[in-house]
XYZ file of C-alpha atoms in Angstrom:
390
model
C -21.353 -3.321 8.954
C -20.725 -2.728 5.262
C -17.912 -0.309 6.096
C -16.502 -2.404 8.942
C -16.490 -5.471 6.654
C -13.575 -3.827 4.810
C -11.642 -3.216 8.049
C -11.062 -6.800 9.213
C -7.885 -8.087 7.526
C -6.938 -11.766 7.834
C -10.391 -12.694 9.193
C -12.125 -15.635 7.556
C -14.658 -18.391 8.077
C -15.635 -21.600 6.305
C -19.027 -21.575 4.584
C -20.111 -24.309 2.171
C -16.559 -25.715 2.172
C -15.130 -22.381 0.967
C -13.093 -19.704 2.663
C -15.150 -16.539 3.099
C -13.993 -13.128 4.267
C -16.400 -10.671 5.935
C -16.839 -8.365 2.902
C -20.396 -7.167 2.273
C -22.143 -5.239 -0.499
C -24.863 -2.933 0.875
C -27.403 -0.905 -1.116
C -29.616 1.587 0.757
C -32.607 2.663 -1.353
C -35.022 5.480 -0.549
C -36.679 8.511 -2.200
C -34.968 11.909 -2.265
C -35.147 13.881 0.996
C -35.796 10.733 3.012
C -32.719 10.913 5.231
C -30.647 8.148 3.653
C -27.695 10.543 3.565
C -26.979 9.715 7.209
C -25.075 6.682 5.922
C -22.209 9.123 5.226
C -21.409 9.044 8.938
C -20.385 5.399 8.636
C -17.608 6.322 6.206
C -15.880 8.166 9.059
C -15.165 4.783 10.647
C -12.665 3.926 7.922
C -11.247 7.401 7.202
C -8.239 7.153 9.596
C -7.186 3.837 8.022
C -7.513 5.286 4.523
C -5.667 8.506 5.386
C -2.818 6.609 7.042
C -2.371 4.299 4.033
C -2.338 7.201 1.567
C 0.116 9.318 3.592
C 2.427 6.355 4.171
C 2.383 5.536 0.441
C 3.267 9.105 -0.450
C 6.105 9.063 2.059
C 7.549 5.902 0.503
C 7.266 7.336 -3.008
C 9.091 10.520 -1.997
C 11.802 8.430 -0.332
C 12.129 6.232 -3.426
C 12.496 9.175 -5.752
C 15.148 10.649 -3.485
C 17.174 7.399 -3.512
C 16.401 6.048 -6.989
C 19.423 7.662 -8.625
C 21.781 5.922 -6.235
C 20.008 2.559 -6.584
C 18.402 1.987 -9.975
C 17.206 -1.496 -9.054
C 14.641 -0.261 -6.545
C 11.021 -0.662 -7.614
C 8.884 2.427 -7.199
C 6.221 1.982 -4.490
C 2.603 2.317 -5.576
C -0.094 4.343 -3.926
C -2.186 2.279 -1.527
C -5.592 3.322 -0.342
C -8.616 1.928 1.433
C -11.510 3.764 -0.198
C -11.952 3.582 -3.987
C -14.035 6.368 -5.565
C -16.988 5.062 -7.548
C -16.094 7.414 -10.391
C -13.242 5.347 -11.780
C -12.486 2.850 -14.529
C -12.433 -0.923 -14.194
C -8.719 -1.067 -15.075
C -7.968 1.418 -12.303
C -9.911 -0.716 -9.828
C -7.792 -3.685 -10.910
C -4.763 -1.521 -10.256
C -5.974 -0.648 -6.752
C -6.787 -4.289 -5.992
C -3.365 -5.413 -7.174
C -1.641 -2.842 -4.979
C -3.739 -3.532 -1.892
C -2.607 -5.790 0.937
C -6.186 -6.388 2.139
C -9.806 -5.309 1.598
C -10.877 -2.210 -0.294
C -14.128 -0.260 -0.027
C -16.245 1.468 -2.659
C -18.419 4.005 -0.855
C -20.870 6.187 -2.775
C -23.917 8.115 -1.590
C -25.170 8.399 -5.178
C -25.620 5.163 -7.109
C -25.319 7.108 -10.380
C -21.590 7.508 -9.745
C -21.233 3.744 -10.145
C -23.888 3.173 -12.809
C -22.411 5.863 -15.089
C -19.116 3.979 -15.053
C -20.845 0.674 -15.786
C -22.172 2.141 -19.036
C -18.688 2.821 -20.371
C -16.779 0.143 -22.282
C -13.663 1.044 -20.346
C -15.456 1.192 -17.025
C -17.567 -1.956 -16.884
C -16.700 -3.704 -13.644
C -19.971 -5.565 -13.045
C -18.121 -8.828 -13.685
C -15.383 -7.710 -11.305
C -17.905 -7.041 -8.509
C -19.481 -10.472 -8.975
C -16.147 -12.279 -8.777
C -14.811 -10.221 -5.883
C -17.804 -11.150 -3.755
C -16.688 -14.806 -3.780
C -12.959 -13.896 -3.764
C -12.514 -15.543 -7.168
C -9.338 -14.844 -9.125
C -9.891 -11.874 -11.429
C -7.753 -11.112 -14.442
C -7.653 -8.559 -17.216
C -5.280 -7.775 -20.063
C -4.888 -4.240 -21.410
C -3.042 -3.261 -24.567
C -2.193 0.134 -23.106
C 1.017 -0.327 -21.223
C 0.904 -4.048 -22.021
C -0.595 -4.695 -18.591
C -1.789 -8.075 -17.361
C -3.602 -8.192 -14.037
C -4.196 -11.456 -12.230
C -5.416 -10.955 -8.685
C -5.987 -13.935 -6.443
C -8.360 -13.783 -3.492
C -9.587 -10.197 -4.067
C -11.489 -8.626 -1.175
C -13.836 -5.746 -1.909
C -16.763 -4.239 0.003
C -19.356 -1.899 -1.524
C -21.637 0.550 0.287
C -23.925 2.620 -1.918
C -27.204 4.503 -1.642
C -29.663 5.761 -4.209
C -33.264 6.377 -5.130
C -35.552 3.627 -6.501
C -34.944 4.983 -10.015
C -31.184 4.517 -9.575
C -31.393 0.767 -8.949
C -31.884 -0.486 -12.513
C -29.145 1.674 -14.080
C -26.689 0.112 -11.612
C -28.060 -3.452 -11.684
C -29.814 -3.724 -15.026
C -31.225 -7.194 -14.459
C -32.170 -9.216 -11.422
C -30.882 -12.334 -13.209
C -27.320 -11.196 -13.954
C -25.917 -12.349 -10.599
C -24.967 -8.907 -9.327
C -28.429 -8.384 -7.822
C -28.105 -11.360 -5.491
C -24.709 -10.212 -4.223
C -26.128 -7.134 -2.481
C -27.870 -6.584 0.832
C -30.813 -4.214 0.273
C -32.406 -1.866 2.731
C -35.440 -0.058 1.332
C -37.747 2.526 2.832
C -40.127 5.011 1.225
C -40.943 7.461 4.003
C -40.004 11.046 3.211
C -38.674 12.723 6.329
C -40.394 15.812 7.666
C -38.626 19.090 8.367
C -36.459 18.961 11.463
C -35.042 21.606 13.719
C -31.599 22.341 12.251
C -30.731 25.170 14.627
C -27.710 24.804 16.940
C -29.953 24.620 20.020
C -31.313 21.282 18.808
C -27.912 19.759 18.002
C -27.348 17.936 21.295
C -25.324 15.152 19.681
C -22.172 15.575 17.622
C -22.051 12.667 15.197
C -18.678 13.913 13.997
C -17.366 13.340 17.501
C -19.131 10.004 18.054
C -18.031 8.414 14.787
C -14.631 10.085 14.987
C -13.973 8.491 18.367
C -15.200 5.098 17.189
C -13.013 5.305 14.084
C -9.855 5.174 16.192
C -11.126 2.002 17.848
C -11.697 0.492 14.402
C -8.186 1.545 13.386
C -6.682 -0.112 16.471
C -8.552 -3.327 15.665
C -7.421 -3.107 12.037
C -3.762 -2.654 13.035
C -4.035 -5.536 15.493
C -5.517 -7.905 12.905
C -2.807 -6.936 10.403
C -0.190 -8.410 12.744
C -1.975 -11.786 13.035
C -1.709 -14.045 9.965
C -5.139 -15.661 10.271
C -8.181 -15.273 12.519
C -10.959 -17.802 11.984
C -14.572 -17.357 13.089
C -16.389 -20.619 13.824
C -19.891 -21.609 14.862
C -20.885 -24.427 17.195
C -22.919 -27.345 15.829
C -26.046 -26.166 17.657
C -25.688 -22.747 16.024
C -25.294 -24.333 12.603
C -28.426 -26.387 13.302
C -30.392 -23.194 14.014
C -28.898 -21.547 10.926
C -29.872 -24.535 8.770
C -33.385 -24.566 10.214
C -34.009 -20.901 9.333
C -32.532 -21.203 5.843
C -34.505 -24.373 5.064
C -37.686 -22.564 6.158
C -37.004 -19.514 3.951
C -35.953 -21.665 1.004
C -39.035 -23.839 1.391
C -41.428 -20.864 1.456
C -39.960 -19.526 -1.785
C -40.181 -22.921 -3.488
C -43.701 -23.625 -2.238
C -44.984 -20.321 -3.638
C -43.269 -20.891 -6.995
C -40.918 -17.907 -6.661
C -38.054 -19.962 -8.073
C -36.241 -17.012 -9.685
C -35.771 -15.526 -6.209
C -34.058 -18.611 -4.785
C -30.496 -17.493 -5.688
C -31.118 -14.320 -3.662
C -32.237 -16.290 -0.597
C -29.246 -18.607 -0.812
C -26.737 -15.770 -1.109
C -28.439 -14.029 1.792
C -27.514 -17.120 3.785
C -23.887 -16.456 2.912
C -24.259 -12.771 3.822
C -25.806 -13.723 7.164
C -22.760 -15.852 7.932
C -20.533 -12.879 7.111
C -22.585 -10.691 9.461
C -22.044 -13.311 12.169
C -18.309 -13.071 11.485
C -18.352 -9.280 11.835
C -20.336 -9.312 15.076
C -18.104 -12.045 16.501
C -14.903 -10.125 15.777
C -16.302 -6.869 17.171
C -17.490 -8.583 20.347
C -14.182 -10.409 20.873
C -11.767 -7.723 19.655
C -10.043 -7.522 23.027
C -9.529 -11.293 23.205
C -7.978 -11.790 19.773
C -4.236 -12.422 19.869
C -1.470 -14.447 18.276
C -2.298 -17.187 20.781
C -6.073 -16.892 20.315
C -6.786 -16.980 16.596
C -9.996 -19.032 16.622
C -13.108 -17.107 17.653
C -16.403 -18.893 18.318
C -19.625 -17.009 17.648
C -21.892 -16.366 20.593
C -25.527 -17.427 20.527
C -26.788 -13.838 20.753
C -24.836 -12.845 17.646
C -26.140 -15.809 15.656
C -29.718 -15.112 16.766
C -29.391 -11.374 15.985
C -28.008 -12.144 12.527
C -30.843 -14.556 11.781
C -33.361 -11.903 12.872
C -31.666 -9.526 10.444
C -31.948 -12.213 7.759
C -35.752 -12.148 7.994
C -35.777 -8.401 7.415
C -33.200 -8.532 4.607
C -35.206 -11.166 2.726
C -38.279 -8.919 2.871
C -36.332 -5.929 1.551
C -34.655 -7.952 -1.209
C -38.022 -9.389 -2.232
C -39.499 -5.892 -2.389
C -36.734 -4.624 -4.703
C -36.714 -7.864 -6.728
C -40.409 -7.518 -7.585
C -39.990 -3.933 -8.740
C -38.097 -5.218 -11.781
C -41.285 -6.805 -13.167
C -44.539 -4.863 -13.109
C -46.445 -8.134 -13.466
C -44.953 -9.593 -10.281
C -47.369 -10.147 -7.432
C -45.800 -8.542 -4.389
C -46.266 -10.625 -1.262
C -44.313 -10.474 1.985
C -42.523 -13.553 3.292
C -45.107 -13.907 6.084
C -47.865 -13.910 3.459
C -45.983 -16.439 1.369
C -45.486 -18.596 4.455
C -49.221 -18.579 5.136
C -50.045 -19.201 1.491
C -47.640 -22.142 1.320
C -49.382 -23.827 4.275
C -52.917 -23.442 2.981
C -54.414 -26.328 0.964
C -55.342 -25.748 -2.672
C -58.973 -25.350 -1.614
C -59.742 -24.068 1.859
C -62.484 -22.580 3.958
C -62.014 -19.309 5.772
C -62.143 -21.007 9.174
C -59.577 -23.637 8.188
C -57.228 -20.939 6.959
C -57.757 -18.885 10.122
C -56.570 -21.781 12.300
C -53.337 -21.938 10.310
C -52.964 -18.145 10.297
C -53.333 -17.861 14.078
C -50.562 -20.424 14.585
C -48.334 -18.283 12.340
C -49.106 -15.146 14.367
C -51.776 -13.534 12.171
C -54.541 -11.731 14.097
C -58.009 -12.562 12.751
C -58.524 -9.069 11.357
C -55.167 -9.135 9.563
C -56.019 -12.547 8.148
C -59.315 -11.283 6.698
C -57.598 -8.229 5.223
C -54.981 -10.536 3.687
C -57.678 -12.654 2.025
C -59.236 -9.519 0.505
C -55.830 -8.358 -0.717
C -55.146 -11.783 -2.255
C -58.497 -11.710 -4.036
C -57.683 -8.307 -5.563
C -54.278 -9.545 -6.692
C -55.773 -12.812 -7.976
C -53.615 -14.877 -5.636
C -56.811 -16.683 -4.643
C -60.358 -16.753 -5.953
C -63.597 -17.178 -4.062
C -65.344 -20.407 -5.093
C -68.374 -19.889 -2.882
C -69.201 -18.096 0.352
C -66.238 -18.575 2.682
C -64.513 -21.026 0.335
C -61.350 -20.151 -1.612
C -59.055 -21.677 -4.220
C -55.401 -20.833 -4.684
C -54.160 -19.656 -8.078
C -50.743 -20.272 -9.599
C -48.429 -17.330 -8.868
C -44.737 -16.493 -8.805
């Protein structure tokens, strides 16, 4: 979805009274040799679009140079592309954004490629990434070449992967605003050896993703011909969306994790963008000049909200790794904790836990874990008191 979010030109939706495009920032985090490299297959979905834009740009440049002597008033075409390499300078990214007619994609399988650029004075585009997420006007003035860039409504998607140690070099602080503009997917299982011989290769991912990429290109070309395509939700779907977001927001507030609230609230925005992507993909055959308003289906809204629960857990996991003193609790644990009174008996807590889906054994293990982490303290046999945490 991170890659496809850069392939839907002219698609938008209204969220919090603002126009939003589907662009997503995705960060996959896992140890070395864990299999996260499979995300490279997704890049194949956008390759035909990128290759076509580059070849067409080169053709126009060659044609210009052939005719420029006869017509000196022609302006030289600029190279257009779809995929920006992470190993580039901020001014060059401005240049690519200025030349682009629609969304661009930064795709890197090694987060260091981006973080190394962020360390350079001439390459710092952390501010650019933050503004692009909300399509805010970005501007920069450079003495070299006397260039002034002012780009309205920029659209940029980012898909990157890295190890846990590569997170902080890229996003140095969880408070700087860039952290909350990413979707995180984290896993720590190291994959075992697999059979890499030809006899075990029953599926050709090159073929699968290659075939799908032409479908994405057809959709992209179709959307380019339609000025605007709006994705809307029905009132009942918004009611469900509001219900889930109020619940997540309330759990974070009730457990005093106030510094995580901006992450939850931006995840609401990302969930809406996921709904937009799913809605366009499901209705791609129905979109036309005469059908430019697409309503989300219930199954896509429900699926996106199920994803939201998982994404909050993963974001919370990465968020707490920035502070060794943070007490790491899952959202289900925080939900249970928020519903328990300040002083409670084991049996009283069990009644609440069962309603929330905790088996009795899991509940008892959770109490022991909370005692070790000083989330609660035992006052007497079977009686507990909650401590202040964040």
